[in-house]
Amino acid sequence: MESISLQDKFDVLIVGAGAAGSLIAAKAVQGGKSVLILEAGPERKLGDLESSQISARKLKWGGAPVEESGNHKIGNSFNSGYGTGGSALHHYAVWLRLHENDFNLATEQGVGLDWPINYKDLMPYYDRIQAEAGISGDAKAEKWRPQGAAYPMPALPVFAQGQVIAKGFNKLGMAVSPLPLAINSQPFKGRSSCLYDGWCDAGCPIGALANPLVTYLPQAFAGGASIRHNSTVSRVLHDASGRKATGVEYFDADGAVHQVLAEQVVLSAFAVQNARILLNSKSTKHPAGMANSSDKVGRYLMTHPAQLVLGLFDQQTDCHLGATGGQLLCQDDYANKDKGEAFGSYQWLIANATKPNDLLGIATGRADIYGAALDPFMRKAAKHFGQMNFVGEDIPLEDNRITLSERSDQFGLPLAATHHSINERTRALVTEGVNKGVEVFKAAGATETWTGPTVAMHLMGGTVMGADAKESVCDQYGRCHDLDNLYIAGPGLFPSSGAVNPTFTVHALALRTVEKMLAAS
Amino acid sequence: MNSNKTSDATDTTRRSFLKTSAMAMTYMVGGKALLLTPAAAHAAQMPMKVLSALEVTTLETLCEAIVPGSRSAGIAAFVDYQLAEKPHNALLMGRYLGLEPPFAPFYQQGLAAAHQAALTQFDRPWSQLTESQIKSLVDQMFTDAIANWSAAPASFLFFVWRADACDVVYGTQSGSETIGMPYMAHIAPSDKWLSAKELQK
Ligand SMILES: Cc1cc2nc3c(=O)[nH]c(=O)nc-3n(C[C@H](O)[C@H](O)[C@H](O)COP(=O)(O)OP(=O)(O)OC[C@H]3O[C@@H](n4cnc5c(N)ncnc54)[C@H](O)[C@@H]3O)c2cc1C
Ligand code: SF4
């Protein structure tokens, strides 16, 4: 294989052009740094984001296959993106804060891990991010919301589907609030407001949704950052001492190997690939893989167990309207984690905009309806369908992990092998939650109710942060304990999952990281 | 090699109608590239790239029984085209369901098992079965009741093929609107596909 040494040198080298990498790139150039982003996937532009659930599949992970095992596989291909903007390009923009009780699981609950920081450390960063990227919501109506500045935009409207399902929650004495979304309810910083057409899963091409193509990447490029697409990073390089990362090695689309040097290196290639790169960066100084003296790289892989509750209603629901992420939120079962047999917080994302086909579409959940019965069902459901998503907490378990497979990819690099199982208490949490959800649907007047399978939603862990270098990979700023200038960004840092969608927290942590990097250099 | 990209947020107007389509498939005919929807490719009987004639009739017959309308909507052309694509460009829902590339063996082994089941039970291929025989086999696939099935579980294949068939029947602008769901595209599929008639000219 041809090896080219480019002799390139940058102040900051960022691996992955997704949510975390984009933010760090923007802030680093604004801090006067030269920045290069290496992105494994292809270039994507807003104009590529066709409104179709079928073409949306192009945006999914297209790199080396990821092996999956366990009783609750991580669903990497659905849960990861590829190319400019990463997964965040077509994420649904449900932006929620972790709660105060999410940070000290081990100390307070005797389960899992503690974060090395608390909510109050993160709060100012949440506030700054929401002011920069824009969130629509109603902070007062979210009675469960931890402290923080009110949202910069009013909530998005609630359509018929949301109104119909809300009645069920109300009848059972449960509260709902508008769902906070990083989607514009009004024009925001030159970006359009939402049209409520439910195409978020295919990527929002009008800039209403805070994806990296309209938030931090334009800022990064305006400040002079460069990006190389189709560039798959294979390993991190280090100096003779082993304490300093000197750059990375990557493969271009033709399989040629390149090296780029940098003063500071950031791995923001999402939970699975970050761990894979570290494990693949073995050397005499780092025999178990880079930053892995603790043997914690790859461990505590997490994903939110999620399950849909679906149904038909007499009322017209207009389920095609709204955002894919949903219209309403209920976190009534968040505060109390120790539920006896069951463990964890959970929340409901209510009234997701729905299309006829695809994994989350109307047809898919009812494989039992086929032949002559299918078309009448589809016609009825197009008008009367409703759904909501149970999102539960995952307990961080050491044996849920990413390792290197025996099998290799096209570049000869070992594949990532992932193992993820949920334990009895998490299984009980899902059962308890979903049973409650079915009750809600019945109370709302559903004429027919069914549930989906328990699936994996969001990927977290694998490079967790912690106060103790023997028990974690990174410190509270995402800097690897074992190296002075190698940083990790993204949800891989989370020592516990909470039960809220992770990307608002990813941004808040990345902002802390880049400010630390700028201060350190 | 480096590129400084700026977002094209301003280039994409709200609800602009670009001439693109999720389902557009490019065929070379007489040295010219033709963009066709699966339905148009089916009507024009465009040659398959991966599936054999027997595989095509098996897939079409069983999918038509699961999702009526999927034959003329071009289920075989759609699946065949996607199987010939590079895996990361393939638009099959199987990508979400843990299928590892290459995807063709999964489909072809499944079709071979379905064909074998038709021969074993009725002594003829799917294309020659009566409606009730087809229904019986499809019901047995759904419940994994076919003996000696030598492929991925029949119920899983049923699920995948049903999803593919729903894509071509309900996942298009017209399919969605036919069941009364407004499509409301930002970047809409074009309706300017060459029709079968134009192709034959
Ligand atoms: C369908 C979907 C819906 C979602 N909805 C929500 C939501 O509503 N709310 C929420 O909070 N979260 C949501 N998420 C999750 C969210 O997208 C992620 O948490 C977030 O994008 C993670 O940010 P990241 O920067 O770590 O990774 P990403 O955004 O995935 O970016 C990582 C990038 O690294 C690249 N990369 C990988 N390996 C390499 C390598 N070896 N070399 C170079 N580059 C590499 C990838 O191609 C990718 O572009 C959703 C995700 C999906 C898929
Ligand atoms: S619903 Fe709103 S955010 Fe989602 S794609 Fe449409 S305009 Fe964009």
PDB file of N, CA and C in Angstrom, chain B residues 130-184:
ATOM      1  N   THR B 130     -51.379 -20.833  -7.611  1.00  0.00           N
ATOM      2  CA  THR B 130     -52.673 -20.155  -7.517  1.00  0.00           C
ATOM      3  C   THR B 130     -52.606 -19.149  -6.371  1.00  0.00           C
ATOM      4  N   GLU B 131     -53.607 -18.268  -6.348  1.00  0.00           N
ATOM      5  CA  GLU B 131     -53.632 -17.252  -5.285  1.00  0.00           C
ATOM      6  C   GLU B 131     -53.628 -17.888  -3.900  1.00  0.00           C
ATOM      7  N   SER B 132     -54.405 -18.955  -3.749  1.00  0.00           N
ATOM      8  CA  SER B 132     -54.492 -19.546  -2.406  1.00  0.00           C
ATOM      9  C   SER B 132     -53.185 -20.260  -2.041  1.00  0.00           C
ATOM     10  N   GLN B 133     -52.501 -20.817  -3.031  1.00  0.00           N
ATOM     11  CA  GLN B 133     -51.198 -21.439  -2.736  1.00  0.00           C
ATOM     12  C   GLN B 133     -50.181 -20.365  -2.336  1.00  0.00           C
ATOM     13  N   ILE B 134     -50.214 -19.257  -3.050  1.00  0.00           N
ATOM     14  CA  ILE B 134     -49.282 -18.158  -2.700  1.00  0.00           C
ATOM     15  C   ILE B 134     -49.571 -17.688  -1.276  1.00  0.00           C
ATOM     16  N   LYS B 135     -50.849 -17.506  -0.995  1.00  0.00           N
ATOM     17  CA  LYS B 135     -51.214 -17.013   0.346  1.00  0.00           C
ATOM     18  C   LYS B 135     -50.749 -18.001   1.411  1.00  0.00           C
ATOM     19  N   SER B 136     -50.919 -19.284   1.138  1.00  0.00           N
ATOM     20  CA  SER B 136     -50.515 -20.284   2.103  1.00  0.00           C
ATOM     21  C   SER B 136     -49.011 -20.190   2.377  1.00  0.00           C
ATOM     22  N   LEU B 137     -48.229 -20.063   1.315  1.00  0.00           N
ATOM     23  CA  LEU B 137     -46.767 -19.997   1.516  1.00  0.00           C
ATOM     24  C   LEU B 137     -46.363 -18.730   2.267  1.00  0.00           C
ATOM     25  N   VAL B 138     -46.991 -17.620   1.910  1.00  0.00           N
ATOM     26  CA  VAL B 138     -46.660 -16.349   2.571  1.00  0.00           C
ATOM     27  C   VAL B 138     -47.027 -16.431   4.064  1.00  0.00           C
ATOM     28  N   ASP B 139     -48.185 -17.008   4.354  1.00  0.00           N
ATOM     29  CA  ASP B 139     -48.578 -17.173   5.768  1.00  0.00           C
ATOM     30  C   ASP B 139     -47.562 -18.045   6.513  1.00  0.00           C
ATOM     31  N   GLN B 140     -47.110 -19.082   5.838  1.00  0.00           N
ATOM     32  CA  GLN B 140     -46.128 -19.973   6.483  1.00  0.00           C
ATOM     33  C   GLN B 140     -44.789 -19.259   6.690  1.00  0.00           C
ATOM     34  N   MET B 141     -44.436 -18.384   5.741  1.00  0.00           N
ATOM     35  CA  MET B 141     -43.193 -17.611   5.932  1.00  0.00           C
ATOM     36  C   MET B 141     -43.317 -16.729   7.163  1.00  0.00           C
ATOM     37  N   PHE B 142     -44.448 -16.069   7.272  1.00  0.00           N
ATOM     38  CA  PHE B 142     -44.650 -15.125   8.380  1.00  0.00           C
ATOM     39  C   PHE B 142     -44.502 -15.816   9.733  1.00  0.00           C
ATOM     40  N   THR B 143     -44.932 -17.062   9.795  1.00  0.00           N
ATOM     41  CA  THR B 143     -44.899 -17.780  11.080  1.00  0.00           C
ATOM     42  C   THR B 143     -43.741 -18.782  11.166  1.00  0.00           C
ATOM     43  N   ASP B 144     -42.819 -18.687  10.238  1.00  0.00           N
ATOM     44  CA  ASP B 144     -41.667 -19.607  10.226  1.00  0.00           C
ATOM     45  C   ASP B 144     -42.116 -21.070  10.223  1.00  0.00           C
ATOM     46  N   ALA B 145     -43.159 -21.361   9.473  1.00  0.00           N
ATOM     47  CA  ALA B 145     -43.726 -22.717   9.514  1.00  0.00           C
ATOM     48  C   ALA B 145     -43.249 -23.596   8.356  1.00  0.00           C
ATOM     49  N   ILE B 146     -42.336 -23.076   7.534  1.00  0.00           N
ATOM     50  CA  ILE B 146     -41.895 -23.883   6.396  1.00  0.00           C
ATOM     51  C   ILE B 146     -40.744 -24.789   6.835  1.00  0.00           C
ATOM     52  N   ALA B 147     -40.921 -26.071   6.623  1.00  0.00           N
ATOM     53  CA  ALA B 147     -39.888 -27.035   7.044  1.00  0.00           C
ATOM     54  C   ALA B 147     -38.672 -26.935   6.120  1.00  0.00           C
ATOM     55  N   ASN B 148     -37.526 -27.270   6.642  1.00  0.00           N
ATOM     56  CA  ASN B 148     -36.261 -27.311   5.887  1.00  0.00           C
ATOM     57  C   ASN B 148     -35.955 -26.006   5.152  1.00  0.00           C
ATOM     58  N   TRP B 149     -36.255 -24.920   5.763  1.00  0.00           N
ATOM     59  CA  TRP B 149     -35.985 -23.592   5.174  1.00  0.00           C
ATOM     60  C   TRP B 149     -34.495 -23.309   5.329  1.00  0.00           C
ATOM     61  N   SER B 150     -33.772 -23.139   4.206  1.00  0.00           N
ATOM     62  CA  SER B 150     -32.309 -23.033   4.328  1.00  0.00           C
ATOM     63  C   SER B 150     -31.827 -21.639   3.945  1.00  0.00           C
ATOM     64  N   ALA B 151     -32.192 -20.672   4.753  1.00  0.00           N
ATOM     65  CA  ALA B 151     -31.747 -19.279   4.557  1.00  0.00           C
ATOM     66  C   ALA B 151     -31.958 -18.585   5.880  1.00  0.00           C
ATOM     67  N   ALA B 152     -31.812 -17.249   5.892  1.00  0.00           N
ATOM     68  CA  ALA B 152     -32.153 -16.509   7.113  1.00  0.00           C
ATOM     69  C   ALA B 152     -33.601 -16.864   7.469  1.00  0.00           C
ATOM     70  N   PRO B 153     -34.007 -16.720   8.738  1.00  0.00           N
ATOM     71  CA  PRO B 153     -35.367 -17.112   9.108  1.00  0.00           C
ATOM     72  C   PRO B 153     -36.411 -16.506   8.160  1.00  0.00           C
ATOM     73  N   ALA B 154     -37.387 -17.336   7.797  1.00  0.00           N
ATOM     74  CA  ALA B 154     -38.384 -16.896   6.815  1.00  0.00           C
ATOM     75  C   ALA B 154     -39.134 -15.658   7.303  1.00  0.00           C
ATOM     76  N   SER B 155     -39.403 -15.605   8.615  1.00  0.00           N
ATOM     77  CA  SER B 155     -40.167 -14.452   9.128  1.00  0.00           C
ATOM     78  C   SER B 155     -39.336 -13.167   9.009  1.00  0.00           C
ATOM     79  N   PHE B 156     -38.020 -13.285   9.124  1.00  0.00           N
ATOM     80  CA  PHE B 156     -37.173 -12.106   8.977  1.00  0.00           C
ATOM     81  C   PHE B 156     -37.141 -11.660   7.516  1.00  0.00           C
ATOM     82  N   LEU B 157     -37.007 -12.641   6.621  1.00  0.00           N
ATOM     83  CA  LEU B 157     -37.036 -12.297   5.196  1.00  0.00           C
ATOM     84  C   LEU B 157     -38.386 -11.672   4.823  1.00  0.00           C
ATOM     85  N   PHE B 158     -39.435 -12.232   5.390  1.00  0.00           N
ATOM     86  CA  PHE B 158     -40.776 -11.676   5.164  1.00  0.00           C
ATOM     87  C   PHE B 158     -40.782 -10.203   5.580  1.00  0.00           C
ATOM     88  N   PHE B 159     -40.226  -9.928   6.767  1.00  0.00           N
ATOM     89  CA  PHE B 159     -40.201  -8.561   7.306  1.00  0.00           C
ATOM     90  C   PHE B 159     -39.429  -7.633   6.374  1.00  0.00           C
ATOM     91  N   VAL B 160     -38.262  -8.111   5.915  1.00  0.00           N
ATOM     92  CA  VAL B 160     -37.414  -7.276   5.058  1.00  0.00           C
ATOM     93  C   VAL B 160     -38.104  -7.027   3.715  1.00  0.00           C
ATOM     94  N   TRP B 161     -38.657  -8.090   3.128  1.00  0.00           N
ATOM     95  CA  TRP B 161     -39.294  -7.918   1.815  1.00  0.00           C
ATOM     96  C   TRP B 161     -40.556  -7.070   1.916  1.00  0.00           C
ATOM     97  N   ARG B 162     -41.263  -7.234   3.017  1.00  0.00           N
ATOM     98  CA  ARG B 162     -42.441  -6.388   3.217  1.00  0.00           C
ATOM     99  C   ARG B 162     -42.024  -4.915   3.303  1.00  0.00           C
ATOM    100  N   ALA B 163     -40.910  -4.669   4.016  1.00  0.00           N
ATOM    101  CA  ALA B 163     -40.425  -3.292   4.151  1.00  0.00           C
ATOM    102  C   ALA B 163     -39.993  -2.737   2.790  1.00  0.00           C
ATOM    103  N   ASP B 164     -39.279  -3.560   2.004  1.00  0.00           N
ATOM    104  CA  ASP B 164     -38.855  -3.101   0.666  1.00  0.00           C
ATOM    105  C   ASP B 164     -40.085  -2.782  -0.190  1.00  0.00           C
ATOM    106  N   ALA B 165     -41.079  -3.669  -0.101  1.00  0.00           N
ATOM    107  CA  ALA B 165     -42.285  -3.479  -0.917  1.00  0.00           C
ATOM    108  C   ALA B 165     -43.051  -2.233  -0.450  1.00  0.00           C
ATOM    109  N   CYS B 166     -43.078  -2.005   0.857  1.00  0.00           N
ATOM    110  CA  CYS B 166     -43.726  -0.785   1.361  1.00  0.00           C
ATOM    111  C   CYS B 166     -42.978   0.455   0.887  1.00  0.00           C
ATOM    112  N   ASP B 167     -41.652   0.357   0.784  1.00  0.00           N
ATOM    113  CA  ASP B 167     -40.875   1.484   0.254  1.00  0.00           C
ATOM    114  C   ASP B 167     -41.382   1.888  -1.128  1.00  0.00           C
ATOM    115  N   VAL B 168     -41.493   0.895  -2.031  1.00  0.00           N
ATOM    116  CA  VAL B 168     -41.843   1.267  -3.414  1.00  0.00           C
ATOM    117  C   VAL B 168     -43.319   1.627  -3.560  1.00  0.00           C
ATOM    118  N   VAL B 169     -44.168   1.075  -2.687  1.00  0.00           N
ATOM    119  CA  VAL B 169     -45.606   1.360  -2.833  1.00  0.00           C
ATOM    120  C   VAL B 169     -46.009   2.622  -2.054  1.00  0.00           C
ATOM    121  N   TYR B 170     -45.549   2.722  -0.801  1.00  0.00           N
ATOM    122  CA  TYR B 170     -46.007   3.826   0.059  1.00  0.00           C
ATOM    123  C   TYR B 170     -44.945   4.892   0.324  1.00  0.00           C
ATOM    124  N   GLY B 171     -43.698   4.601  -0.001  1.00  0.00           N
ATOM    125  CA  GLY B 171     -42.627   5.536   0.350  1.00  0.00           C
ATOM    126  C   GLY B 171     -42.364   6.594  -0.701  1.00  0.00           C
ATOM    127  N   THR B 172     -43.160   6.620  -1.730  1.00  0.00           N
ATOM    128  CA  THR B 172     -42.990   7.631  -2.775  1.00  0.00           C
ATOM    129  C   THR B 172     -43.993   8.750  -2.546  1.00  0.00           C
ATOM    130  N   GLN B 173     -43.776   9.851  -3.257  1.00  0.00           N
ATOM    131  CA  GLN B 173     -44.699  10.982  -3.143  1.00  0.00           C
ATOM    132  C   GLN B 173     -46.128  10.533  -3.490  1.00  0.00           C
ATOM    133  N   SER B 174     -46.272   9.806  -4.618  1.00  0.00           N
ATOM    134  CA  SER B 174     -47.634   9.444  -5.023  1.00  0.00           C
ATOM    135  C   SER B 174     -48.204   8.367  -4.091  1.00  0.00           C
ATOM    136  N   GLY B 175     -47.343   7.454  -3.634  1.00  0.00           N
ATOM    137  CA  GLY B 175     -47.816   6.404  -2.730  1.00  0.00           C
ATOM    138  C   GLY B 175     -48.346   7.002  -1.438  1.00  0.00           C
ATOM    139  N   SER B 176     -47.635   7.984  -0.920  1.00  0.00           N
ATOM    140  CA  SER B 176     -48.042   8.628   0.320  1.00  0.00           C
ATOM    141  C   SER B 176     -49.365   9.373   0.098  1.00  0.00           C
ATOM    142  N   GLU B 177     -49.427  10.091  -1.010  1.00  0.00           N
ATOM    143  CA  GLU B 177     -50.631  10.884  -1.255  1.00  0.00           C
ATOM    144  C   GLU B 177     -51.840   9.997  -1.551  1.00  0.00           C
ATOM    145  N   THR B 178     -51.599   8.831  -2.155  1.00  0.00           N
ATOM    146  CA  THR B 178     -52.716   7.917  -2.444  1.00  0.00           C
ATOM    147  C   THR B 178     -53.417   7.469  -1.168  1.00  0.00           C
ATOM    148  N   ILE B 179     -52.654   7.303  -0.097  1.00  0.00           N
ATOM    149  CA  ILE B 179     -53.323   6.887   1.153  1.00  0.00           C
ATOM    150  C   ILE B 179     -53.774   8.092   1.978  1.00  0.00           C
ATOM    151  N   GLY B 180     -53.637   9.275   1.400  1.00  0.00           N
ATOM    152  CA  GLY B 180     -54.187  10.465   2.058  1.00  0.00           C
ATOM    153  C   GLY B 180     -53.216  11.184   2.966  1.00  0.00           C
ATOM    154  N   MET B 181     -51.909  10.891   2.791  1.00  0.00           N
ATOM    155  CA  MET B 181     -50.923  11.584   3.616  1.00  0.00           C
ATOM    156  C   MET B 181     -50.143  12.581   2.746  1.00  0.00           C
ATOM    157  N   PRO B 182     -50.325  13.882   2.985  1.00  0.00           N
ATOM    158  CA  PRO B 182     -49.596  14.866   2.169  1.00  0.00           C
ATOM    159  C   PRO B 182     -48.086  14.645   2.296  1.00  0.00           C
ATOM    160  N   TYR B 183     -47.374  14.748   1.177  1.00  0.00           N
ATOM    161  CA  TYR B 183     -45.934  14.411   1.194  1.00  0.00           C
ATOM    162  C   TYR B 183     -45.099  15.586   1.704  1.00  0.00           C
ATOM    163  N   MET B 184     -45.423  16.778   1.304  1.00  0.00           N
ATOM    164  CA  MET B 184     -44.796  18.005   1.813  1.00  0.00           C
ATOM    165  C   MET B 184     -43.270  17.990   1.739  1.00  0.00           C
TER     166      MET B 184
END
